[in-house]
Coordinates of C-alpha atoms in Angstrom, one line a residue:
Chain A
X184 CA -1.0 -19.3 23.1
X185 CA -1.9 -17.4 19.8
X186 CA 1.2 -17.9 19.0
X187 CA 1.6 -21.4 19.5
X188 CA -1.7 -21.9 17.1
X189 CA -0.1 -19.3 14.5
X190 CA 3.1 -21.7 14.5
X191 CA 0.8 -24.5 14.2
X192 CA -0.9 -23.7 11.2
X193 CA 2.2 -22.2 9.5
X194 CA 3.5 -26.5 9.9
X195 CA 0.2 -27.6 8.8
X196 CA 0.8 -25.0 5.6
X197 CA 4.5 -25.8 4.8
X198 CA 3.0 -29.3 5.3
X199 CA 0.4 -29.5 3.0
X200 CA 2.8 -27.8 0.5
X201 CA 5.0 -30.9 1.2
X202 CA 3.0 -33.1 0.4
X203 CA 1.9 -32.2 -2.7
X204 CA 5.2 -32.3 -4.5
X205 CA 4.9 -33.3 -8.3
X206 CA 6.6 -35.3 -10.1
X207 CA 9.8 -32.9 -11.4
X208 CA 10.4 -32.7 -7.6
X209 CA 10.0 -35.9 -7.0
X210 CA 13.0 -36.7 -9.6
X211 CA 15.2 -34.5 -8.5
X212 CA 14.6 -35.4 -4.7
X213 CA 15.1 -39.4 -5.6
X214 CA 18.0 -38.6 -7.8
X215 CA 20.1 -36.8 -5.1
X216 CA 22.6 -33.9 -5.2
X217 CA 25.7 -33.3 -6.5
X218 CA 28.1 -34.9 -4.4
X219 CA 30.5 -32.7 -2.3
X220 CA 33.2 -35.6 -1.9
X221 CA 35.9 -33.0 -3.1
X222 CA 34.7 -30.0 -1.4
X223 CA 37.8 -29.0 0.5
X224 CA 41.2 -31.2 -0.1
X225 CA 43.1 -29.1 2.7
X226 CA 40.7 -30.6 5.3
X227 CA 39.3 -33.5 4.0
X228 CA 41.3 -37.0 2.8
X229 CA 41.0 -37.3 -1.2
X230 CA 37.4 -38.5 -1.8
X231 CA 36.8 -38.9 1.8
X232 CA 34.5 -35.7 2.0
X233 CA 31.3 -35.1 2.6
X234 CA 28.4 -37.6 1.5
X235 CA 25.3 -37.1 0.8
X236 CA 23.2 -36.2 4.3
X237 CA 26.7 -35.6 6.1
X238 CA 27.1 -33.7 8.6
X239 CA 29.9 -31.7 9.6
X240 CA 30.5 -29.4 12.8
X241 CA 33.6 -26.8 12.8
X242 CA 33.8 -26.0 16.5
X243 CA 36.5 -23.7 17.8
X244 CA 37.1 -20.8 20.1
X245 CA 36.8 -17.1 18.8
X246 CA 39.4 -16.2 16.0
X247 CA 40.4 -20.0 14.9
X248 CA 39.1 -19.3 11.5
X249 CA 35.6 -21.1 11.7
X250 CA 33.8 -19.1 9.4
X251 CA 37.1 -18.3 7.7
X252 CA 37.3 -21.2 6.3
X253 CA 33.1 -21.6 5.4
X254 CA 34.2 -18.7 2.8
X255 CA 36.6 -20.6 1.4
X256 CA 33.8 -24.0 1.1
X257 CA 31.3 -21.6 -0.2
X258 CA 33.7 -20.3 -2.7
X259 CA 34.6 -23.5 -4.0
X260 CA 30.5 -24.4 -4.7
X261 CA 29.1 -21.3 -5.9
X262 CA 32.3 -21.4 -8.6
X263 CA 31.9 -22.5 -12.1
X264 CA 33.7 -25.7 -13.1
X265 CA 35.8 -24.5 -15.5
X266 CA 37.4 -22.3 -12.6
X267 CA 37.6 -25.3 -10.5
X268 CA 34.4 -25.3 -8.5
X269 CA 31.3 -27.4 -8.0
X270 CA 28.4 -25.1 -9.2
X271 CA 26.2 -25.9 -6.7
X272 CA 23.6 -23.7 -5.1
X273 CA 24.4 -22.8 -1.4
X274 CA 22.0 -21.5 1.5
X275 CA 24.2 -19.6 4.6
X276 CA 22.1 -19.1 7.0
X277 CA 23.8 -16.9 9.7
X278 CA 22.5 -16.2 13.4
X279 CA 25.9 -14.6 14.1
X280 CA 25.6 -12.0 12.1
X281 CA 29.4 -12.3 10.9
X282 CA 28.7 -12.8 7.3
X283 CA 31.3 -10.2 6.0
X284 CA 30.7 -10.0 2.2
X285 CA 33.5 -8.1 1.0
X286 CA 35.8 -10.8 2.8
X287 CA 33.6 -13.7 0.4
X288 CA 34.1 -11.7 -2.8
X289 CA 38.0 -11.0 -2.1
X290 CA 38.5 -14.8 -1.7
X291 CA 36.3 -15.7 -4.9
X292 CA 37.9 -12.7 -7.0
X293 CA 41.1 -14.9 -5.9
X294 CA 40.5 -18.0 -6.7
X295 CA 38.4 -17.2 -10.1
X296 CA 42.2 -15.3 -10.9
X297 CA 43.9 -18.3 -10.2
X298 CA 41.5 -20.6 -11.9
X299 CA 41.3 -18.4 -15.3
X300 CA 44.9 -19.0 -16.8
X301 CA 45.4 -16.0 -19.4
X302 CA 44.6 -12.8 -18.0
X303 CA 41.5 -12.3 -19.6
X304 CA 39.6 -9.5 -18.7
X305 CA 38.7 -6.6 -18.2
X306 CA 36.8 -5.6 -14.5
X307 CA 33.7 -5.8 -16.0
X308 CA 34.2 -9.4 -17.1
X309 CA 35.5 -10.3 -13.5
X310 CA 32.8 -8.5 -11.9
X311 CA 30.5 -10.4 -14.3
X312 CA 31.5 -13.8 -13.6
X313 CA 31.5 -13.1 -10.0
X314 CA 28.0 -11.7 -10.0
X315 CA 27.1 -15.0 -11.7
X316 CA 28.6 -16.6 -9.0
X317 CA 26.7 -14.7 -6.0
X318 CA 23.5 -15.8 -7.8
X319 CA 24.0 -19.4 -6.3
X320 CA 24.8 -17.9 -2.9
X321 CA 21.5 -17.3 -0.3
X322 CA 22.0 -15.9 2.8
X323 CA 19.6 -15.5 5.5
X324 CA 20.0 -13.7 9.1
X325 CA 18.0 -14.8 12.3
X326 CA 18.2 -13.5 15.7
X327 CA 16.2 -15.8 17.7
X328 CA 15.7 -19.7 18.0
X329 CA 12.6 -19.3 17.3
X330 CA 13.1 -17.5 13.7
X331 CA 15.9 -19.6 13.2
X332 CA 13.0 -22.5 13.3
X333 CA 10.4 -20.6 10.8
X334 CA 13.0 -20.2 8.4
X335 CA 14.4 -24.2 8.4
X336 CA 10.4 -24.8 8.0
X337 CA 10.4 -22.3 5.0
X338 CA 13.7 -24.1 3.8
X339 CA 12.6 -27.2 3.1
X340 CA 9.9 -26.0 0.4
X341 CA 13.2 -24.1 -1.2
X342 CA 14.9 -27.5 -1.3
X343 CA 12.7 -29.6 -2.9
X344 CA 12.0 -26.6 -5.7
X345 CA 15.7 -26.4 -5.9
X346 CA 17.7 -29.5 -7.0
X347 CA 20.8 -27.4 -7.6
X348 CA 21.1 -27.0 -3.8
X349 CA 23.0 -28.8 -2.2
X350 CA 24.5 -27.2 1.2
X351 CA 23.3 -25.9 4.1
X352 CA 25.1 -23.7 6.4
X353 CA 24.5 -22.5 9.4
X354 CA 26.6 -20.2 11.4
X355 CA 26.6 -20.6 14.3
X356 CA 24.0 -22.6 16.0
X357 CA 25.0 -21.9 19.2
X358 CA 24.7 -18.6 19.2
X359 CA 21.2 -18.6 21.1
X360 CA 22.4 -21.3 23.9
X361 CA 21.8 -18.8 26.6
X362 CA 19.1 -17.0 25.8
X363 CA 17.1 -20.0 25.3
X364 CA 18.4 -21.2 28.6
X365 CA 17.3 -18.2 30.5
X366 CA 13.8 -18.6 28.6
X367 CA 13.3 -21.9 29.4
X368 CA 13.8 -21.5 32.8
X369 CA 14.8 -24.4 35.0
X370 CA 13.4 -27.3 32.8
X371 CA 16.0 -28.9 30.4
X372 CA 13.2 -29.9 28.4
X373 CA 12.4 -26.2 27.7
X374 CA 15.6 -24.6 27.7
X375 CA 16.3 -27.3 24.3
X376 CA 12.6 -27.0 22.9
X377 CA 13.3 -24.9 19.9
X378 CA 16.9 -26.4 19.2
X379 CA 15.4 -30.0 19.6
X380 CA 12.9 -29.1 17.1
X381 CA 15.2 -27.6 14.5
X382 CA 17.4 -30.6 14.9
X383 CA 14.7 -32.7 14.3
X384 CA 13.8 -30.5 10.8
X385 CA 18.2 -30.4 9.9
X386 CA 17.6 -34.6 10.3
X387 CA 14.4 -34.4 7.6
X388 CA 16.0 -32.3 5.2
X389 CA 19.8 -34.0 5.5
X390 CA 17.6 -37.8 5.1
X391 CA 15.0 -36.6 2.5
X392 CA 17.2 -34.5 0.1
X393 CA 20.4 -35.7 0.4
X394 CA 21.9 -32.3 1.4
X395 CA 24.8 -31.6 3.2
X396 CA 25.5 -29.7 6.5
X397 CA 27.6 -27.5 8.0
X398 CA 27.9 -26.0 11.2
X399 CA 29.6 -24.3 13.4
X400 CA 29.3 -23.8 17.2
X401 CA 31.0 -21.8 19.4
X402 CA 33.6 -22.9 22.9
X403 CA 31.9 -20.9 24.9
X404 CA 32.8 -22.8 28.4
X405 CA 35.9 -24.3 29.8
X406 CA 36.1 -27.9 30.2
X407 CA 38.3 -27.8 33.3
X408 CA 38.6 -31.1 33.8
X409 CA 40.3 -32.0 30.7
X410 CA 43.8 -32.9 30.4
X411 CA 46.2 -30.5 29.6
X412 CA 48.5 -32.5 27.7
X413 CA 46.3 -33.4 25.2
X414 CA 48.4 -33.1 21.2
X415 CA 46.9 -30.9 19.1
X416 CA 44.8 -32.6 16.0
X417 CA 47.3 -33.1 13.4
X418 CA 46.8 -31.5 10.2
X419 CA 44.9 -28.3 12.3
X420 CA 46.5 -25.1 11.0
X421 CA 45.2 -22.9 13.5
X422 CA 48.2 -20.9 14.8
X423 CA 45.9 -19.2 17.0
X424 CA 45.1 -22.3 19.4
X425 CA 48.0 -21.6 21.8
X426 CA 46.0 -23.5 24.3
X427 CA 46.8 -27.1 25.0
X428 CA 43.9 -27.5 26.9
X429 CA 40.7 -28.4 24.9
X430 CA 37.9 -26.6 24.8
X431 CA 34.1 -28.2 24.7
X432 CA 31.0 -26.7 23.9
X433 CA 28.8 -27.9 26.2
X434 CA 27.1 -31.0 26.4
X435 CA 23.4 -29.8 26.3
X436 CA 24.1 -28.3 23.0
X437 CA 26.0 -31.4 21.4
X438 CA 22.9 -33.9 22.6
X439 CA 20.4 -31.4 21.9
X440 CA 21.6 -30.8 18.2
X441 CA 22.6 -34.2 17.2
X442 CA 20.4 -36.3 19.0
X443 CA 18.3 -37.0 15.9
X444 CA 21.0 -37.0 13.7
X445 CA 23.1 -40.4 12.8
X446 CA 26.0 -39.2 11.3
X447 CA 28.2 -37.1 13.3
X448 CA 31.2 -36.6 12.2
X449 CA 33.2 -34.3 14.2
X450 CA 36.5 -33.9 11.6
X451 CA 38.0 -31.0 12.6
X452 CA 38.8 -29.5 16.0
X453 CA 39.7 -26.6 15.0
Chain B
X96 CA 1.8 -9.2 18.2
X97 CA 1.9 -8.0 14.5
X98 CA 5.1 -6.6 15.0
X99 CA 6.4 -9.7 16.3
X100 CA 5.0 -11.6 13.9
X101 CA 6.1 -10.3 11.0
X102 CA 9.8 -9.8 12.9
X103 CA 10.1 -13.5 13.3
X104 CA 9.4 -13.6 8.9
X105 CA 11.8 -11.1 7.8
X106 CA 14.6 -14.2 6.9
X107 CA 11.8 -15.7 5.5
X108 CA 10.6 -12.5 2.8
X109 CA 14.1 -11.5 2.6
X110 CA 14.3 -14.7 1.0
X111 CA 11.2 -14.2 -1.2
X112 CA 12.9 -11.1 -2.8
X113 CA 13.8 -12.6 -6.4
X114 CA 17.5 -10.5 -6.4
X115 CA 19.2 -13.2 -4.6
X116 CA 20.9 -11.9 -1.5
X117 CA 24.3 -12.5 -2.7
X118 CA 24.5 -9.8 -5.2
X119 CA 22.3 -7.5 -2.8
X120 CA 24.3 -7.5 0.1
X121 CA 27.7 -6.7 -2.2
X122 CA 26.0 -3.5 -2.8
X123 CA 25.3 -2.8 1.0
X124 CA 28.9 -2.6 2.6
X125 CA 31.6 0.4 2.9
X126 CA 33.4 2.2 5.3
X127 CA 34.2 5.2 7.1
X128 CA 37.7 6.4 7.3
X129 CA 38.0 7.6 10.5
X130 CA 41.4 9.9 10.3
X131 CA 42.1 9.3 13.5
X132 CA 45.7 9.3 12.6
X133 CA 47.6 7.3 10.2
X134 CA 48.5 4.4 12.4
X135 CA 45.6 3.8 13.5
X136 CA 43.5 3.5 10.1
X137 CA 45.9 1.6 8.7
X138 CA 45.9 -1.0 12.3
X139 CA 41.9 -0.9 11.2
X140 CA 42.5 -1.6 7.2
X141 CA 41.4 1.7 6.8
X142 CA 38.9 3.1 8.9
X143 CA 35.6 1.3 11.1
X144 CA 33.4 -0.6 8.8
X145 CA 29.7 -0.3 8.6
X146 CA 27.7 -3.5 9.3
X147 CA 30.1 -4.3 11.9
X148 CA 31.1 -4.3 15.7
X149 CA 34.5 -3.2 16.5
X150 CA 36.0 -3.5 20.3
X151 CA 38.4 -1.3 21.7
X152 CA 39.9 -2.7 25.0
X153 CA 42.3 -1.5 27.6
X154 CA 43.1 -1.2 30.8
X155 CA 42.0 2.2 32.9
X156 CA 43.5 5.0 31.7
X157 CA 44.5 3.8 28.3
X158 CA 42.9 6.1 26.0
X159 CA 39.9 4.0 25.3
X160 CA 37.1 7.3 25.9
X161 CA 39.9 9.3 23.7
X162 CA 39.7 7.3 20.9
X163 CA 35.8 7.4 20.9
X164 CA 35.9 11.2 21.1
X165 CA 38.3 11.5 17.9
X166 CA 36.1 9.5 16.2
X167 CA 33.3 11.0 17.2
X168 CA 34.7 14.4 16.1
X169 CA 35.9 13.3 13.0
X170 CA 33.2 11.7 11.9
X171 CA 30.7 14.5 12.3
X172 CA 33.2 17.0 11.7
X173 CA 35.1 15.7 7.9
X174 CA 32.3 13.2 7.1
X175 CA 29.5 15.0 8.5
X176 CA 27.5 12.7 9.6
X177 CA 25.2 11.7 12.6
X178 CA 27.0 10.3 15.6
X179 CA 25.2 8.1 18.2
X180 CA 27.0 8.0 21.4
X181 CA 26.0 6.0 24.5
X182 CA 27.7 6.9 27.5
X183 CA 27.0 4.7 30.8
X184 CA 30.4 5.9 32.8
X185 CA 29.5 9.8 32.6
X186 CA 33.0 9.9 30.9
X187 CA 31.6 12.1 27.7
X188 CA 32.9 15.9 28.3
X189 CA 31.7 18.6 25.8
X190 CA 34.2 20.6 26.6
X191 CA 36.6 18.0 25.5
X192 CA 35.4 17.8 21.8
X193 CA 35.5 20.9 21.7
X194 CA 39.0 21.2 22.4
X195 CA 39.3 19.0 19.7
X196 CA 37.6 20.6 17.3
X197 CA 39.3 23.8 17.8
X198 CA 42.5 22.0 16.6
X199 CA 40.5 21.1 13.4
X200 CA 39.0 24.3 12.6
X201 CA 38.9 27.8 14.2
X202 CA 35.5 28.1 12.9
X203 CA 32.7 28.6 15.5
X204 CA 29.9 28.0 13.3
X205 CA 31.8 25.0 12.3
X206 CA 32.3 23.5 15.4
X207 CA 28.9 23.9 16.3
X208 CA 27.4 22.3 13.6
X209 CA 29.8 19.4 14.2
X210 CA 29.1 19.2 18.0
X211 CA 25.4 19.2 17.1
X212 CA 25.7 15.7 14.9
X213 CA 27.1 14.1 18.1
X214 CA 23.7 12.6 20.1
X215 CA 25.0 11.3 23.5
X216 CA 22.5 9.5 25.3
X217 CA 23.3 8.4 29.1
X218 CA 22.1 5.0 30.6
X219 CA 23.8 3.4 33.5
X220 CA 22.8 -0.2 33.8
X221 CA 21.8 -3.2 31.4
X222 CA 18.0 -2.8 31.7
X223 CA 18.3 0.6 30.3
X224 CA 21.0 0.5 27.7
X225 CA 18.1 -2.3 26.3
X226 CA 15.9 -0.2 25.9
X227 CA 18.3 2.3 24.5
X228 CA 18.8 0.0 21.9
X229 CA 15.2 -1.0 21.0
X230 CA 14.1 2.3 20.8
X231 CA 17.0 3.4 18.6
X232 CA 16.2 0.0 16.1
X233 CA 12.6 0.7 16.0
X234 CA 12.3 4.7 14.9
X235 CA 15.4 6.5 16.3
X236 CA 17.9 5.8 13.5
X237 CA 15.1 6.2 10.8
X238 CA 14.4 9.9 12.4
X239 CA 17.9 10.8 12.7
X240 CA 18.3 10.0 8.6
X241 CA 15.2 11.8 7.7
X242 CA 16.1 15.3 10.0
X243 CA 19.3 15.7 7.6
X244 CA 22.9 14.1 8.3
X245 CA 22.3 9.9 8.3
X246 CA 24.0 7.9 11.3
X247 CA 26.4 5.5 10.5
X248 CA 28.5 5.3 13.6
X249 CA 27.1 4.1 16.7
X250 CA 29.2 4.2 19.9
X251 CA 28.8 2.3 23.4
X252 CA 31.2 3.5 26.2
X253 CA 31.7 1.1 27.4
X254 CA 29.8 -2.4 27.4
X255 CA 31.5 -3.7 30.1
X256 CA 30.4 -1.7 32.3
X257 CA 27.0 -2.3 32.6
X258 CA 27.3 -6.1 32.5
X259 CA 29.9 -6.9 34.2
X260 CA 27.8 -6.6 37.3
X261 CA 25.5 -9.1 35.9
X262 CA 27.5 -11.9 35.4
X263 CA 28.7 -14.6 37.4
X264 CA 27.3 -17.3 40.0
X265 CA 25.3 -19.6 38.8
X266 CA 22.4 -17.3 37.6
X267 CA 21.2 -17.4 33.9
X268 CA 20.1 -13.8 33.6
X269 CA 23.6 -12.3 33.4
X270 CA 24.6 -14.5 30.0
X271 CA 20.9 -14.0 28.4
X272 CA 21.4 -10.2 28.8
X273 CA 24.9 -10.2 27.6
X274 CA 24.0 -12.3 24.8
X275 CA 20.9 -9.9 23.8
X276 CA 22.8 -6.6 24.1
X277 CA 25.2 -8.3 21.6
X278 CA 22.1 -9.3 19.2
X279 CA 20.8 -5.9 19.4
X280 CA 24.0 -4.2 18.8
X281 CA 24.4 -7.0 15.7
X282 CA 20.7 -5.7 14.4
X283 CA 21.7 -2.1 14.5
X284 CA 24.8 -2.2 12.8
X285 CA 23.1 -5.1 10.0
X286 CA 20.3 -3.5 9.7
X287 CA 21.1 0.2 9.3
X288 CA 24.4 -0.4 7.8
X289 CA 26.3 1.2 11.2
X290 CA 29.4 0.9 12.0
X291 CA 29.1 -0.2 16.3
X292 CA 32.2 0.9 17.9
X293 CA 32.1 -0.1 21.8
X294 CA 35.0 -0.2 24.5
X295 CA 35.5 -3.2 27.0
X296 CA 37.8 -3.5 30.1
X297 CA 40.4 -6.0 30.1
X298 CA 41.5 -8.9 32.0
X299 CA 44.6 -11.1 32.9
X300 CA 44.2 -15.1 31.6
X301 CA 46.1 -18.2 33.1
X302 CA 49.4 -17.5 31.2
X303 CA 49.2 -13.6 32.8
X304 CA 48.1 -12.1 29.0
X305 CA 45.7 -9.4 28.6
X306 CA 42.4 -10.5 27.4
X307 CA 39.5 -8.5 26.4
X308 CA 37.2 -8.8 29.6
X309 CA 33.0 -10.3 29.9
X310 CA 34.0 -13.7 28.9
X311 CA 34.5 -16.6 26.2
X312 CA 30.8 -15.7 24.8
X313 CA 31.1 -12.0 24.7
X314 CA 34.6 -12.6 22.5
X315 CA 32.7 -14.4 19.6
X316 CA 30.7 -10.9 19.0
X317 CA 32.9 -8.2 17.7
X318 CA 34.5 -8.8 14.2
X319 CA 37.3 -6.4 15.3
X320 CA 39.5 -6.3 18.4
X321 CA 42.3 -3.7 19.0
X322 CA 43.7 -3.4 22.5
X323 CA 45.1 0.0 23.8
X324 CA 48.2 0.2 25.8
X325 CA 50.1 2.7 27.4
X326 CA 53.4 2.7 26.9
X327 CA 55.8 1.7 29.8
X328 CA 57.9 3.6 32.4
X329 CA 56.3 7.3 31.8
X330 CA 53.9 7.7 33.8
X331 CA 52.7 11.2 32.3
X332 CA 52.8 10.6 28.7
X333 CA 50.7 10.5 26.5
X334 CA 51.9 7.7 23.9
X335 CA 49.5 4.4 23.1
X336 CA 50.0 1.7 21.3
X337 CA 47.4 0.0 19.6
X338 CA 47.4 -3.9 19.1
X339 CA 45.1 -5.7 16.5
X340 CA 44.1 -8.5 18.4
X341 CA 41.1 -9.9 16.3
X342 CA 40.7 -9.3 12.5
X343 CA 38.8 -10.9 9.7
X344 CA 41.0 -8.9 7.1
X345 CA 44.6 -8.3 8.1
X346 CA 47.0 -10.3 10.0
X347 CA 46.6 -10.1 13.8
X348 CA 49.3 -8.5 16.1
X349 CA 50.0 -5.5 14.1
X350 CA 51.1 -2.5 16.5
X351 CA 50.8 0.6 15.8
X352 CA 52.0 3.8 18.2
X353 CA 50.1 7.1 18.3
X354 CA 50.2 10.2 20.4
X355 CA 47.0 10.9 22.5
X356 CA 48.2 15.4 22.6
X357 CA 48.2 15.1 18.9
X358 CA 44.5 15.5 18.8
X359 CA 44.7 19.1 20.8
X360 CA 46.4 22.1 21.4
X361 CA 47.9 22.0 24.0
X362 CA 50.9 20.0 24.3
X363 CA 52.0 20.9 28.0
X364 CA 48.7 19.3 29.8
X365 CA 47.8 17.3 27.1
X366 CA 46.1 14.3 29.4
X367 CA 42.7 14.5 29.9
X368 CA 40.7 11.9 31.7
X369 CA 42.0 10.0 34.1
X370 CA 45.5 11.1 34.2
X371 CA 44.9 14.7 34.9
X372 CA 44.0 14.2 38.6
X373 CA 47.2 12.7 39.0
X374 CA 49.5 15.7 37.8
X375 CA 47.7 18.0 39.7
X376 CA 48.6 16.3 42.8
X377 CA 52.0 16.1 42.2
X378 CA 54.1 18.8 43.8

């Protein structure tokens, strides 16, 4: 119960803090973000990316390149345009705790090779400009629903201080689907209480600030009533979905996360 | 309560700090070559990596516990450092590292020292291995750094069996506890900067493939996968191979061979574990 009141007051805080935005923010929150149209052209159609308050769920089965391929979106933001990125600010917040940093730097150290045409430099510079580049990168771990709610909540003050942010990620957010089942014991209502309510957040931030999300959520149950002949999405690269049977995550976690959300575009079966 | 409190607010003052995390956490990360033999650091891009889980599957008798020792005694032995091992199938056998040992140097005083570094502790169901856990996150790797040596390995052998009993029906319990070992083990190894090395039985899928066993949700958790086999028609040797089967660096389905007796003396009755009983029942 403490806790509940403690929770409470941090909302009336973060709130307050809300409300009283001045007029820079107020600007920059009108003006919207940098659009992400051309974020990734392997997945995406040309100019058929991501729109402001989009959002986009990578869902897959272990080892189909989910967050793979997040290192390669954050890469192409947190780059410098004259290397062929987007310079925009990212947050990455990770519940899984798979974040692997040196894979990230080995993919940016590639691409900023590729993108620099003379080979100009020494390490120093490289390691320069790829310092430069982790300074628009944010990464944040949670272990629980209920942190992974404190920190959105914390979040949204960041956004609307930050204009240069412009993408959320959060990987994965259904890595506490059975804990908070177990918690909640046999009410629905309570088993999706914290996710409902960090939907709900994910829907105020996407509408009021114009970000962009991503997601990704685990297959963690087989659909066996699905057909087994289903094709394959075309364009999926995945050589490791041998499978022709498709995999779901559960329903309770695709109502429970979108419900408040408008957009869903599911793009990529991965 | 405070605890908890200010638990739930770490993301939240991590974020605070003004060096943004990017650059911090490329400062964090390395590795620990494991020299277990050639093949098998190259098959693991070089050795186990700290801040990260890797599995090692295999059917019974496939050199799983082996593999664990060699780290073990390499580790503490050439890198000198603090080894946490958590035993819940009574499988870990002094004598055994010291066998090993004894191939690496003939010096008591050596060997001791090494043997010292490695902290088994036993626990033989879920409830326990918890608590193992817990206590080990909140002041039992902190001591073990102070007291001389730092831990950066952290060994669980094996995972599976303490939760394999727990799952299945329709009860809820089973998945929550599987799914909070794998958050504590994620803590501990981000956290501390460990490298979590933990074995897993196997099992067969729908096409008749082996699979690492405790499920679709347990398979999201470790970065690395590498499944031990023994090799066909011998039934008293002692070659493996190793498969990578899940990798974030290197391309999956590398195989590498290795020799379990090259890690002892003795070359005759090589085979310890599992296989021994067998040859001394044979005429």
């Amino acid at each position: 119960m403490e806790f509940r009141n403690y929770c409470a007051k941090i909302n009336e805080m973060t709130a307050r803090v809300r409300m009283a935005e001045n007029g820079a923010q107020l600007v920059s929150r009108l003006e919207g973000r940098q659009s992400l149209r051309d974020i990734e052209p392997n997945i995406f159609p040309v100019d058929g990316g991501p729109g402001q308050g989009d959002v986009v769920e990578f869902h897959g089965l272990e080892g189909t390149g989910k967050t793979e391929t997040l290192y390669h979106v954050i890469t192409r933001c947190i780059m410098p345009v004259q290397s062929g990125g987007l310079e925009v600010a990212v947050v990455f917040v990770d519940t899984d705790y798979h974040f692997d940093m040196l894979r990230l730097v080995s993919v940016l150290e590639g691409r900023l090779a590729e993108g620099s045409k003379e080979g100009d430099g020494s390490e120093n510079e490289s390691e320069e400009r790829v310092r430069s580049c982790l300074c628009r990168l944010s990464v944040v771990h949670c272990n629980s629903s209920v942190q992974l709610l404190l920190t959105l909540q914390y979040l949204e003050n960041t956004f609307s201080s930050q204009p240069s942010l412009g993408l959320l990620i959060i990987d994965s957010i259904s890595s506490f689907y059975w804990v908070d089942r177990f918690n909640g014991g046999e009410s629905t209502v309570c088993q999706e209480a914290n996710l409902r309510k960090c939907a709900e957040l994910l829907d105020r931030l996407r509408r009021n600030y114009g970000i962009v999300i991503f997601a990704t959520t685990h297959a963690i149950m087989r659909n066996y009533a699905s057909d087994p002949g289903v094709s394959e999405v075309p364009g999926s690269s995945s050589s490791s979905s041998s499978s022709s049977r498709r995999w779901k995550a559960k329903k309770l976690i695709s109502s429970c996360t979108w419900t408040a959300l408008d957009i869903f575009p599911r793009i990529l079966d991965l | 309560f405070i605890n908890r409190i200010s638990d739930l607010l770490g993301p939240i003052i991590d974020l605070l700090n003004p060096e943004k995390s990017g650059n911090r956490l490329l400062r964090e990360v390395f590795f620990l070559q494991t020299f277990l033999t050639h093949n098998l650091d190259k098959l693991l891009d070089s050795g186990l990596y700290t801040g990260e889980i890797t599995e090692l599957t295999g059917s019974p008798g496939s050199g799983k516990t082996q593999v664990c020792f060699s780290v073990a005694v390499n580790i503490s032995h050439q890198l000198k450092q603090t080894v946490f091992y958590i035993d819940t199938k009574s499988g870990m056998c002094a004598n055994r590292l010291l066998q090993m040992l004894q191939t690496k140097t003939p010096n008591m005083e050596e060997q001791m020292e090494a043997l010292q570094k490695i902290k088994v502790f036993r626990v033989f169901d879920v409830f326990s291995l918890l608590a193992c856990l817990q206590h080990l996150r909140s002041n039992g790797l902190q001591k073990a750094s102070v007291g001389g040596g730092s831990v950066k390995t952290l060994m669980v052998d094996s995972v599976s069996a303490v939760l394999s009993s727990m799952l299945g029906g329709k009860q809820n319990e089973g998945m929550s506890l599987l799914m909070q070992v794998a958050g504590e083990l994620k803590m501990i190894a981000k956290d501390f900067n460990i490298a979590v090395l933990m074995t897993n039985h196997v099992t067969k899928d729908g096409n008749g493939h082996l699979k690492a066993g405790l499920g679709q949700s347990w398979s999201h958790v470790p970065r690395t996968r590498v499944l031990l086999q023994r090799v066909e028609d011998t039934e008293t040797s002692s070659l493996r191979t190793a498969t990578l089967t899940k990798s974030s660096r290197q391309a999956c389905h590398l195989v590498e061979e290795f020799d379990l007796c090259h890690w002892s003396e003795e070359r005759r009755t090589s085979i310890s574990g599992k296989r021994k009983l067998e040859e001394r029942s044979k005429p």
